[in-house]
Short mmCIF file of C-alpha atoms in Angstrom, two decimals:
data_model
loop_
_atom_site.label_atom_id
_atom_site.label_comp_id
_atom_site.label_asym_id
_atom_site.label_seq_id
_atom_site.Cartn_x
_atom_site.Cartn_y
_atom_site.Cartn_z
CA UNK G 188 8.71 -17.56 -14.89
CA UNK G 189 11.09 -18.50 -12.07
CA UNK G 190 11.78 -15.50 -9.83
CA UNK G 191 13.87 -15.99 -6.66
CA UNK G 192 11.76 -14.66 -3.80
CA UNK G 193 11.23 -14.69 -0.04
CA UNK G 194 8.60 -13.27 2.31
CA UNK G 195 9.63 -11.84 5.67
CA UNK G 196 6.91 -12.25 8.29
CA UNK G 197 6.37 -12.38 12.04
CA UNK G 198 3.96 -13.71 14.67
CA UNK G 199 2.45 -10.23 15.20
CA UNK G 200 2.68 -6.55 14.41
CA UNK G 201 5.42 -4.60 16.15
CA UNK G 202 8.01 -7.33 15.64
CA UNK G 203 10.47 -5.22 13.66
CA UNK G 204 9.48 -6.43 10.18
CA UNK G 205 9.94 -3.11 8.39
CA UNK G 206 13.30 -2.29 9.98
CA UNK G 207 14.77 -5.74 9.31
CA UNK G 208 13.26 -5.86 5.81
CA UNK G 209 14.87 -2.51 5.00
CA UNK G 210 18.16 -3.71 6.45
CA UNK G 211 18.09 -6.80 4.24
CA UNK G 212 17.08 -4.76 1.17
CA UNK G 213 19.97 -2.39 1.82
CA UNK G 214 22.32 -5.33 2.32
CA UNK G 215 21.32 -6.82 -1.04
CA UNK G 216 21.70 -3.43 -2.71
CA UNK G 217 25.21 -3.07 -1.25
CA UNK G 218 25.99 -6.48 -2.77
CA UNK G 219 24.86 -5.05 -6.14
CA UNK G 220 21.95 -7.48 -6.39
CA UNK G 221 18.95 -6.17 -8.37
CA UNK G 222 16.03 -6.43 -5.95
CA UNK G 223 12.28 -5.77 -6.15
CA UNK G 224 10.30 -5.23 -2.97
CA UNK G 225 6.66 -5.66 -2.02
CA UNK G 226 4.43 -5.02 0.99
CA UNK G 227 1.59 -7.41 1.78
CA UNK G 228 -1.65 -5.59 2.48
CA UNK G 229 -2.86 -2.02 1.97
CA UNK G 230 -0.14 -0.11 3.87
CA UNK G 231 1.18 3.09 2.24
CA UNK G 232 4.12 3.96 4.51
CA UNK G 233 6.18 0.75 4.61
CA UNK G 234 6.64 0.77 0.81
CA UNK G 235 8.00 4.32 1.13
CA UNK G 236 10.79 2.95 3.32
CA UNK G 237 11.48 0.21 0.78
CA UNK G 238 11.63 2.85 -1.95
CA UNK G 239 14.07 4.95 0.08
CA UNK G 240 16.34 1.93 0.48
CA UNK G 241 16.35 0.39 -3.00
CA UNK G 242 15.64 3.47 -5.10
CA UNK G 243 12.63 2.07 -6.94
CA UNK G 244 8.92 2.06 -6.25
CA UNK G 245 7.89 -0.70 -3.90
CA UNK G 246 4.47 -2.24 -4.62
CA UNK G 247 1.59 -3.70 -2.63
CA UNK G 248 0.25 -7.23 -2.96
CA UNK G 249 -3.20 -7.56 -1.41
CA UNK G 250 -5.40 -10.59 -1.92
CA UNK G 251 -8.51 -8.84 -0.68
CA UNK G 252 -8.24 -6.39 -3.54
CA UNK G 253 -7.10 -8.83 -6.24
CA UNK G 254 -7.82 -12.43 -7.18
CA UNK G 255 -4.93 -14.97 -7.23
CA UNK G 256 -4.22 -14.63 -10.96
CA UNK G 257 -4.13 -10.82 -10.83
CA UNK G 258 -1.94 -10.95 -7.71
CA UNK G 259 0.59 -13.18 -9.48
CA UNK G 260 0.44 -11.00 -12.59
CA UNK G 261 1.25 -7.87 -10.58
CA UNK G 262 4.09 -9.63 -8.79
CA UNK G 263 5.59 -10.86 -12.06
CA UNK G 264 5.15 -7.48 -13.73
CA UNK G 265 7.21 -5.68 -11.11
CA UNK G 266 9.74 -8.41 -10.26
CA UNK G 267 10.54 -9.78 -13.73
CA UNK G 268 13.67 -7.68 -14.24
CA UNK G 269 15.09 -8.31 -10.76
CA UNK G 270 17.43 -10.95 -9.41
CA UNK G 271 15.41 -11.39 -6.23
CA UNK G 272 12.08 -10.20 -4.81
CA UNK G 273 11.60 -9.51 -1.10
CA UNK G 274 8.09 -9.25 0.35
CA UNK G 275 7.31 -7.78 3.76
CA UNK G 276 4.37 -9.38 5.52
CA UNK G 277 1.44 -7.69 7.22
CA UNK G 278 0.46 -8.07 10.90
CA UNK G 279 0.93 -11.65 12.13
CA UNK G 280 1.61 -14.30 9.47
CA UNK G 281 -1.90 -15.80 9.46
CA UNK G 282 -3.84 -12.63 10.36
CA UNK G 283 -6.32 -11.74 7.63
CA UNK G 284 -9.74 -10.33 6.84
CA UNK G 285 -12.03 -9.53 9.79
CA UNK G 286 -9.58 -11.01 12.29
CA UNK G 287 -11.07 -14.49 11.75
CA UNK G 288 -9.76 -15.39 8.30
CA UNK G 289 -6.41 -15.95 6.56
CA UNK G 290 -7.61 -14.14 3.42
CA UNK G 291 -5.34 -11.16 2.63
CA UNK G 292 -2.80 -12.35 5.22
CA UNK G 293 0.92 -12.72 4.57
CA UNK G 294 0.29 -16.47 4.52
CA UNK G 295 -2.29 -15.97 1.77
CA UNK G 296 0.14 -13.97 -0.39
CA UNK G 297 2.95 -16.50 0.18
CA UNK G 298 0.63 -19.40 -0.65
CA UNK G 299 -0.72 -17.83 -3.83
CA UNK G 300 2.69 -16.75 -5.14
CA UNK G 301 4.51 -19.89 -4.00
CA UNK G 302 6.96 -17.90 -1.88
CA UNK G 303 9.10 -19.35 0.95
CA UNK G 304 8.50 -17.48 4.20
CA UNK G 305 11.02 -16.49 6.85
CA UNK G 306 9.58 -15.95 10.33
CA UNK G 307 11.08 -13.10 12.39
CA UNK G 308 10.74 -14.14 16.03
CA UNK G 309 11.38 -11.85 18.99
CA UNK G 310 13.74 -13.89 21.15
CA UNK G 311 14.12 -11.42 24.01
CA UNK G 312 13.02 -12.93 27.31
CA UNK G 313 12.46 -16.47 25.99
CA UNK G 314 14.42 -19.60 25.11
CA UNK G 315 12.89 -23.07 24.68
CA UNK G 316 9.44 -21.53 24.29
CA UNK G 317 10.63 -20.03 21.00
CA UNK G 318 10.83 -23.53 19.54
CA UNK G 319 7.21 -24.20 20.54
CA UNK G 320 6.11 -20.96 18.89
CA UNK G 321 7.99 -21.71 15.66
CA UNK G 322 6.69 -25.27 15.53
CA UNK G 323 3.14 -24.04 15.98
CA UNK G 324 3.45 -21.52 13.15
CA UNK G 325 5.15 -23.98 10.81
CA UNK G 326 2.52 -26.69 11.36
CA UNK G 327 -0.65 -24.60 11.73
CA UNK G 328 -1.43 -25.14 8.05
CA UNK G 329 -0.38 -28.20 6.07
CA UNK G 330 0.73 -25.98 3.20
CA UNK G 331 2.58 -23.53 5.45
CA UNK G 332 5.48 -22.01 3.45
CA UNK G 333 7.55 -21.18 6.56
CA UNK G 334 11.00 -22.46 5.66
CA UNK G 335 13.32 -20.35 7.79
CA UNK G 336 13.59 -18.31 10.98
CA UNK G 337 15.51 -15.20 12.00
CA UNK G 338 15.79 -14.57 15.75
CA UNK G 339 15.35 -10.91 16.65
CA UNK G 340 16.81 -9.25 19.76
CA UNK G 341 19.00 -12.25 20.59
CA UNK G 342 22.34 -12.20 22.38
CA UNK G 343 25.19 -13.39 20.12
CA UNK G 344 26.29 -15.70 22.93
CA UNK G 345 22.98 -17.57 22.73
CA UNK G 346 22.77 -17.94 18.96
CA UNK G 347 24.58 -21.23 18.35
CA UNK G 348 22.71 -22.99 21.17
CA UNK G 349 19.33 -21.62 20.10
CA UNK G 350 19.97 -22.50 16.49
CA UNK G 351 20.78 -26.11 17.39
CA UNK G 352 17.72 -26.40 19.67
CA UNK G 353 15.24 -24.90 17.19
CA UNK G 354 16.42 -26.87 14.17
CA UNK G 355 16.40 -30.11 16.20
CA UNK G 356 12.95 -29.52 17.68
CA UNK G 357 11.17 -27.99 14.68
CA UNK G 358 13.02 -28.94 11.51
CA UNK G 359 12.94 -25.27 10.44
CA UNK G 360 16.26 -23.73 9.38
CA UNK G 361 17.55 -20.84 11.50
CA UNK G 362 19.07 -18.27 9.15
CA UNK G 363 20.64 -15.93 11.67
CA UNK G 364 19.83 -13.45 14.38
CA UNK G 365 19.54 -9.70 14.97
CA UNK G 366 21.10 -8.35 18.17
CA UNK G 367 19.40 -5.71 20.30
CA UNK G 368 19.60 -2.44 18.34
CA UNK G 369 19.58 0.60 20.60
CA UNK G 370 20.29 3.30 18.03
CA UNK G 371 18.32 1.99 15.06
CA UNK G 372 14.58 2.26 15.56
CA UNK G 373 11.72 3.57 13.41
CA UNK G 374 9.33 5.82 15.32
CA UNK G 375 5.57 5.78 14.84
CA UNK G 376 2.65 8.20 14.88
CA UNK G 377 -1.13 7.78 14.64
CA UNK G 378 -1.20 6.26 11.12
CA UNK G 379 1.93 4.13 11.49
CA UNK G 380 5.62 4.82 11.03
CA UNK G 381 6.82 8.36 10.54
CA UNK G 382 7.70 9.07 6.91
CA UNK G 383 11.21 8.20 5.68
CA UNK G 384 12.15 11.84 5.11
CA UNK G 385 11.50 12.58 8.78
CA UNK G 386 13.99 9.99 10.10
CA UNK G 387 17.33 11.62 10.80
CA UNK G 388 20.25 9.97 9.00
CA UNK G 389 18.04 7.13 7.80
CA UNK G 390 20.46 5.90 5.16
CA UNK G 391 23.36 5.91 7.62
CA UNK G 392 21.27 3.96 10.12
CA UNK G 393 20.38 1.41 7.45
CA UNK G 394 24.01 1.13 6.34
CA UNK G 395 25.02 0.46 9.93
CA UNK G 396 22.23 -2.11 10.24
CA UNK G 397 23.27 -3.82 7.01
CA UNK G 398 26.84 -4.19 8.29
CA UNK G 399 25.47 -5.86 11.41
CA UNK G 400 23.24 -8.18 9.36
CA UNK G 401 26.14 -9.18 7.12
CA UNK G 402 27.73 -10.66 10.24
CA UNK G 403 24.67 -11.97 12.07
CA UNK G 404 22.58 -13.43 9.20
CA UNK G 405 23.45 -16.42 7.06
CA UNK G 406 22.88 -14.37 3.94
CA UNK G 407 23.94 -17.01 1.43
CA UNK G 408 21.46 -19.48 2.90
CA UNK G 409 18.77 -16.79 2.73
CA UNK G 410 19.56 -16.32 -0.97
CA UNK G 411 19.51 -20.09 -1.53
CA UNK G 412 16.07 -20.23 0.07
CA UNK G 413 14.86 -17.50 -2.30
CA UNK G 414 16.25 -19.45 -5.26
CA UNK G 415 14.33 -22.56 -4.16
CA UNK G 416 11.00 -20.88 -5.02
CA UNK G 417 9.27 -22.68 -7.87
CA UNK G 418 8.06 -21.32 -11.17
CA UNK G 419 5.33 -18.70 -10.88
CA UNK G 420 2.21 -20.03 -12.59
CA UNK G 421 -1.15 -18.38 -13.19
CA UNK G 422 -3.81 -18.04 -15.86
CA UNK G 423 -3.23 -14.80 -17.77
CA UNK G 424 -6.68 -15.01 -19.30
CA UNK G 425 -8.19 -14.61 -15.83
CA UNK G 426 -6.29 -11.48 -14.88
CA UNK G 427 -8.87 -8.79 -14.16
CA UNK G 428 -7.39 -6.22 -16.53
CA UNK G 429 -7.28 -8.73 -19.36
CA UNK G 430 -10.93 -9.51 -18.78
CA UNK G 431 -11.58 -5.80 -19.11
CA UNK G 432 -9.85 -5.62 -22.46
CA UNK G 433 -6.24 -4.62 -21.69
CA UNK G 434 -3.91 -7.16 -23.27
CA UNK G 435 -0.34 -8.30 -22.76
CA UNK G 436 2.58 -6.88 -24.67
CA UNK G 437 6.26 -7.69 -24.17
CA UNK G 438 7.44 -8.74 -20.70
CA UNK G 439 3.89 -8.96 -19.38
CA UNK G 440 3.17 -5.24 -19.61
CA UNK G 441 -0.31 -4.08 -20.46
CA UNK G 442 -0.71 -2.67 -23.94
CA UNK G 443 -3.50 -1.74 -26.34
CA UNK G 444 -7.12 -2.80 -25.72
CA UNK G 445 -8.21 -6.08 -27.22
CA UNK G 446 -11.23 -4.57 -28.96
CA UNK G 447 -13.66 -6.66 -26.92
CA UNK G 448 -16.98 -4.82 -26.77
CA UNK G 449 -16.90 -5.37 -23.01
CA UNK G 450 -13.28 -4.21 -22.76
CA UNK G 451 -11.88 -1.44 -20.63
CA UNK G 452 -11.73 1.66 -22.81
CA UNK G 453 -8.69 3.88 -23.11
CA UNK G 454 -8.94 7.58 -23.83
CA UNK G 455 -9.52 7.74 -27.58
CA UNK G 456 -8.55 11.21 -28.73
CA UNK G 457 -5.53 12.24 -26.70
CA UNK G 458 -3.94 11.84 -23.31
CA UNK G 459 -6.07 13.34 -20.58
CA UNK G 460 -4.25 15.65 -18.16
CA UNK G 461 -4.96 14.67 -14.56
CA UNK G 462 -3.58 16.70 -11.67
CA UNK G 463 -2.02 14.61 -8.88
CA UNK G 464 -1.70 16.20 -5.43
CA UNK G 465 1.75 15.21 -4.25
CA UNK G 466 3.56 16.77 -1.29
CA UNK G 467 4.17 16.33 2.45
CA UNK G 468 0.45 16.47 3.23
CA UNK G 469 -0.82 14.25 0.38
CA UNK G 470 1.47 11.27 -0.15
CA UNK G 471 -0.60 8.09 0.24
CA UNK G 472 -1.25 6.51 -3.15
CA UNK G 473 -0.67 3.19 -4.86
CA UNK G 474 1.83 3.36 -7.70
CA UNK G 475 -0.14 0.61 -9.47
CA UNK G 476 -3.19 2.91 -9.51
CA UNK G 477 -1.20 5.66 -11.20
CA UNK G 478 0.27 3.29 -13.77
CA UNK G 479 -3.14 1.86 -14.61
CA UNK G 480 -4.45 5.38 -15.22
CA UNK G 481 -1.46 6.00 -17.48
CA UNK G 482 -2.19 2.75 -19.33
CA UNK G 483 -5.67 4.09 -19.93
CA UNK G 484 -4.40 7.33 -21.42
CA UNK G 485 -3.69 9.66 -18.48
CA UNK G 486 -0.87 12.17 -18.27
CA UNK G 487 -0.34 12.77 -14.54
CA UNK G 488 0.58 16.34 -13.61
CA UNK G 489 1.92 16.72 -10.04
CA UNK G 490 0.93 19.74 -7.97
CA UNK G 491 1.17 20.74 -4.31
CA UNK G 492 -1.82 22.01 -2.30
CA UNK G 493 0.76 23.15 0.25
CA UNK G 494 3.17 25.09 -1.94
CA UNK G 495 1.50 25.94 -5.27
CA UNK G 496 -0.83 28.89 -5.77
CA UNK G 497 -3.42 27.08 -7.88
CA UNK G 498 -4.15 23.95 -9.90
CA UNK G 499 -2.06 23.38 -13.04
CA UNK G 500 -3.45 24.77 -16.27
CA UNK G 501 -5.58 22.82 -18.77
CA UNK G 502 -6.45 19.88 -16.52
CA UNK G 503 -9.14 17.36 -17.45
CA UNK G 504 -9.41 16.08 -13.88
CA UNK G 505 -7.49 15.89 -10.59
CA UNK G 506 -6.87 13.60 -7.60
CA UNK G 507 -6.44 14.32 -3.88
CA UNK G 508 -5.21 11.23 -2.04
CA UNK G 509 -4.59 10.60 1.63
CA UNK G 510 -1.64 11.50 3.78
CA UNK G 511 -1.22 13.83 6.75
CA UNK G 512 -3.19 17.01 5.96
CA UNK G 513 -4.02 17.26 9.67
CA UNK G 514 -0.33 17.93 10.39
CA UNK G 515 -0.30 20.80 7.89
CA UNK G 516 -3.81 22.16 8.49
CA UNK G 517 -2.72 25.74 9.23
CA UNK G 518 -0.50 25.90 6.14
CA UNK G 519 -3.15 24.32 3.89
CA UNK G 520 -5.77 26.71 5.23
CA UNK G 521 -3.50 29.68 4.64
CA UNK G 522 -3.06 28.84 0.95
CA UNK G 523 -6.36 30.46 -0.01
CA UNK G 524 -5.59 30.76 -3.72
CA UNK G 525 -5.20 26.98 -3.99
CA UNK G 526 -8.32 26.33 -1.93
CA UNK G 527 -10.28 28.70 -4.17
CA UNK G 528 -8.83 27.12 -7.29
CA UNK G 529 -9.91 23.64 -6.20
CA UNK G 530 -13.38 24.72 -5.08
CA UNK G 531 -14.01 26.57 -8.33
CA UNK G 532 -12.75 23.62 -10.38
CA UNK G 533 -15.14 21.19 -8.68
CA UNK G 534 -18.03 23.62 -8.97
CA UNK G 535 -17.29 23.96 -12.70
CA UNK G 536 -17.50 20.19 -13.16
CA UNK G 537 -13.81 19.21 -13.32
CA UNK G 538 -13.78 15.44 -12.50
CA UNK G 539 -12.11 14.74 -9.16
CA UNK G 540 -11.25 11.89 -6.81
CA UNK G 541 -10.69 12.74 -3.12
CA UNK G 542 -9.71 9.93 -0.75
CA UNK G 543 -9.44 10.14 3.04
CA UNK G 544 -7.12 13.10 3.69
CA UNK G 545 -8.06 14.56 0.31
CA UNK G 546 -11.72 14.17 1.25
CA UNK G 547 -11.07 16.01 4.53
CA UNK G 548 -9.41 18.84 2.59
CA UNK G 549 -12.64 19.42 0.63
CA UNK G 550 -14.64 20.18 3.80
CA UNK G 551 -15.62 23.61 5.02
CA UNK G 552 -13.46 23.01 8.07
CA UNK G 553 -10.84 20.47 9.16
CA UNK G 554 -9.42 20.00 12.62
CA UNK G 555 -5.73 19.48 13.27
CA UNK G 556 -4.30 17.01 15.80
CA UNK G 557 -4.94 19.48 18.65
CA UNK G 558 -8.61 19.85 17.72
CA UNK G 559 -8.25 23.37 16.29
CA UNK G 560 -10.55 23.95 13.30
CA UNK G 561 -9.20 25.47 10.08
CA UNK G 562 -11.15 26.67 7.01
CA UNK G 563 -10.62 24.43 3.97
CA UNK G 564 -11.87 24.23 0.38
CA UNK G 565 -15.58 24.37 1.19
CA UNK G 566 -16.59 21.95 -1.56
CA UNK G 567 -18.48 19.85 1.00
CA UNK G 568 -20.61 21.27 3.78
CA UNK G 569 -19.38 20.00 7.10
CA UNK G 570 -16.36 19.54 9.33
CA UNK G 571 -13.66 16.86 9.49
CA UNK G 572 -12.81 16.29 13.15
CA UNK G 573 -10.21 14.36 15.13
CA UNK G 574 -11.15 11.32 17.22
CA UNK G 575 -9.19 9.29 19.74
CA UNK G 576 -9.41 5.98 17.90
CA UNK G 577 -9.51 4.43 14.45
CA UNK G 578 -12.89 4.79 12.76
CA UNK G 579 -14.44 2.03 10.64
CA UNK G 580 -10.97 0.50 10.27
CA UNK G 581 -10.33 -2.26 7.73
CA UNK G 582 -11.47 -3.74 4.45
CA UNK G 583 -14.86 -2.94 2.97
CA UNK G 584 -16.79 -3.45 -0.26
CA UNK G 585 -18.65 -0.45 -1.70
CA UNK G 586 -21.99 -1.41 -3.21
CA UNK G 587 -25.17 0.04 -4.61
CA UNK G 588 -24.19 3.15 -6.55
CA UNK G 589 -22.53 4.40 -9.71
CA UNK G 590 -19.06 5.97 -9.89
CA UNK G 591 -18.84 9.03 -12.13
CA UNK G 592 -22.33 8.21 -13.36
CA UNK G 593 -21.32 4.75 -14.60
CA UNK G 594 -22.11 1.26 -13.36
CA UNK G 595 -18.96 -0.38 -12.03
CA UNK G 596 -20.22 -3.13 -9.75
CA UNK G 597 -18.86 -3.69 -6.22
CA UNK G 598 -15.62 -1.86 -5.40
CA UNK G 599 -13.21 -3.29 -2.79
CA UNK G 600 -11.70 -0.61 -0.56
CA UNK G 601 -9.96 0.04 2.75
CA UNK G 602 -10.39 2.58 5.56
CA UNK G 603 -7.73 3.68 8.06
CA UNK G 604 -8.24 7.04 9.77
CA UNK G 605 -8.43 8.72 13.16
CA UNK G 606 -10.74 11.41 11.80
CA UNK G 607 -14.45 11.46 11.11
CA UNK G 608 -16.81 13.82 9.31
CA UNK G 609 -20.17 15.45 9.83
CA UNK G 610 -20.85 14.70 6.14
CA UNK G 611 -19.42 11.30 5.25
CA UNK G 612 -21.77 10.97 2.27
CA UNK G 613 -24.37 8.31 1.55
CA UNK G 614 -23.95 7.28 -2.09
CA UNK G 615 -22.52 3.83 -1.35
CA UNK G 616 -23.17 1.12 1.19
CA UNK G 617 -19.89 -0.01 2.74
CA UNK G 618 -20.04 -3.66 3.83
CA UNK G 619 -17.49 -5.26 6.13
CA UNK G 620 -16.39 -8.73 4.97
CA UNK G 621 -17.40 -11.69 7.15
CA UNK G 622 -19.55 -9.33 9.20
CA UNK G 623 -23.07 -7.91 9.33
CA UNK G 624 -21.72 -4.40 9.85
CA UNK G 625 -22.33 -1.75 7.16
CA UNK G 626 -22.68 2.01 6.78
CA UNK G 627 -23.36 4.67 4.17
CA UNK G 628 -20.44 6.68 2.80
CA UNK G 629 -18.95 8.62 -0.14
CA UNK G 630 -20.16 11.66 -2.05
CA UNK G 631 -20.63 10.52 -5.64
CA UNK G 632 -21.78 12.39 -8.72
CA UNK G 633 -21.05 12.43 -12.43
CA UNK G 634 -17.85 14.37 -11.73
CA UNK G 635 -16.90 13.71 -8.07
CA UNK G 636 -15.96 10.71 -5.93
CA UNK G 637 -15.07 11.82 -2.38
CA UNK G 638 -14.94 9.84 0.85
CA UNK G 639 -12.77 8.13 3.44
CA UNK G 640 -12.27 4.81 1.56
CA UNK G 641 -8.96 4.14 -0.20
CA UNK G 642 -9.34 2.29 -3.52
CA UNK G 643 -6.91 -0.04 -5.30
CA UNK G 644 -7.95 0.12 -8.94
CA UNK G 645 -6.96 -3.44 -9.90
CA UNK G 646 -9.66 -4.54 -7.47
CA UNK G 647 -12.18 -3.12 -9.94
CA UNK G 648 -10.58 -1.48 -13.01
CA UNK G 649 -14.01 -0.23 -14.12
CA UNK G 650 -13.66 2.57 -11.58
CA UNK G 651 -10.49 3.80 -13.28
CA UNK G 652 -12.20 3.53 -16.66
CA UNK G 653 -15.15 5.62 -15.47
CA UNK G 654 -12.85 8.35 -14.16
CA UNK G 655 -10.80 8.44 -17.37
CA UNK G 656 -13.96 8.61 -19.48
CA UNK G 657 -15.28 11.59 -17.54
CA UNK G 658 -11.91 13.32 -17.83
CA UNK G 659 -11.87 12.68 -21.56
CA UNK G 660 -15.35 14.12 -21.96
CA UNK G 661 -14.19 17.19 -20.07
CA UNK G 662 -11.19 17.53 -22.39
CA UNK G 663 -13.30 17.47 -25.55
CA UNK G 664 -15.42 20.47 -24.53
#
């Protein structure tokens, strides 16, 4: 399938990728172009901004979690109905696993999907040196897909001269510039950008930015570059979900199991009802995870630990994902009926997944950002406490234990948190890639999986199968 596509990247984090990506997405939307968007890497917040702009769910592409064929499958699945796909890179273009590898970098995603890359370069305070930087990035790898440059924070008076210099010295096309934007910035907090709903007049700011970009970018050349992307090719028989027994229906969507005795098993009797914590405090989850659960027979039932009195009725399982519970600790603690409902459900054997912030919520106590401790669900003995730095940050592989009482094999995961716990769990051994570092983590039983790691289920669909099976067993009682 030939899908027009580009990847927007930069030499480093903090280069304005998300703001400019959202501006370009909004610009394309205003031109009535059907666009799909993606974020390279495991980030939860940047896709929320994409979603706010284009009105559909943005997806992650992460080559630590998924092999090349599965990565291409997921891209095709979500971009097939669009006229163009726009990917936002992660960190610096070549920055990948363990800080010493290009695996899981924006370069890796562009290489695997055959996507032309556009480098966003901060031009403030530099001139000829920008050409040296661009040339270095474009030639660092023989198969580098960098095919265009956008100059950020550049004076309009300098653009024509810089464009001529860079194209002459590097051979890379300059596709426009972004002037200094004083009134259009995205603020950050400890886990990254603030959430889209917290940015005042976000849509107006993006509309204003899009009008600027219409004048300062060579949009038609950007679209031509996207159209130059070749046909997307991959081996469907090697896609991880196909190996597990889920087969292709129309338009590449997953359908009924293949019947392979080693295949991933869907719920057999009926849809299993799984509660999904979803509110201001619990908002970090991968849409692909939710859709895979639905493919396996789940009916997802949203609920709010902040605002609802108790869990929904007749659940077969529930999920507490990450987010910002530390910002709502007093309110969460004050909702005693919900806390009691969740504790009693776990104690009665209702299958549950609790990741990061959801894991913290299950503790006896959780600190807020000021270090004040608040009573929580009391499922786990211990206290979740605030620290001044990221803890055990980055990719890991969970090894050496069963999930929901079933053998799954190694599970790729990711940690990103400024909190720690007096009871992190010890069911799994977390191993850092390309490193000798490891640690014990996660509380795991036949009905509970709770810990700091975030999981992306396509990395090991057996985990999703194990959870669905336990929920189904619960539903047949």
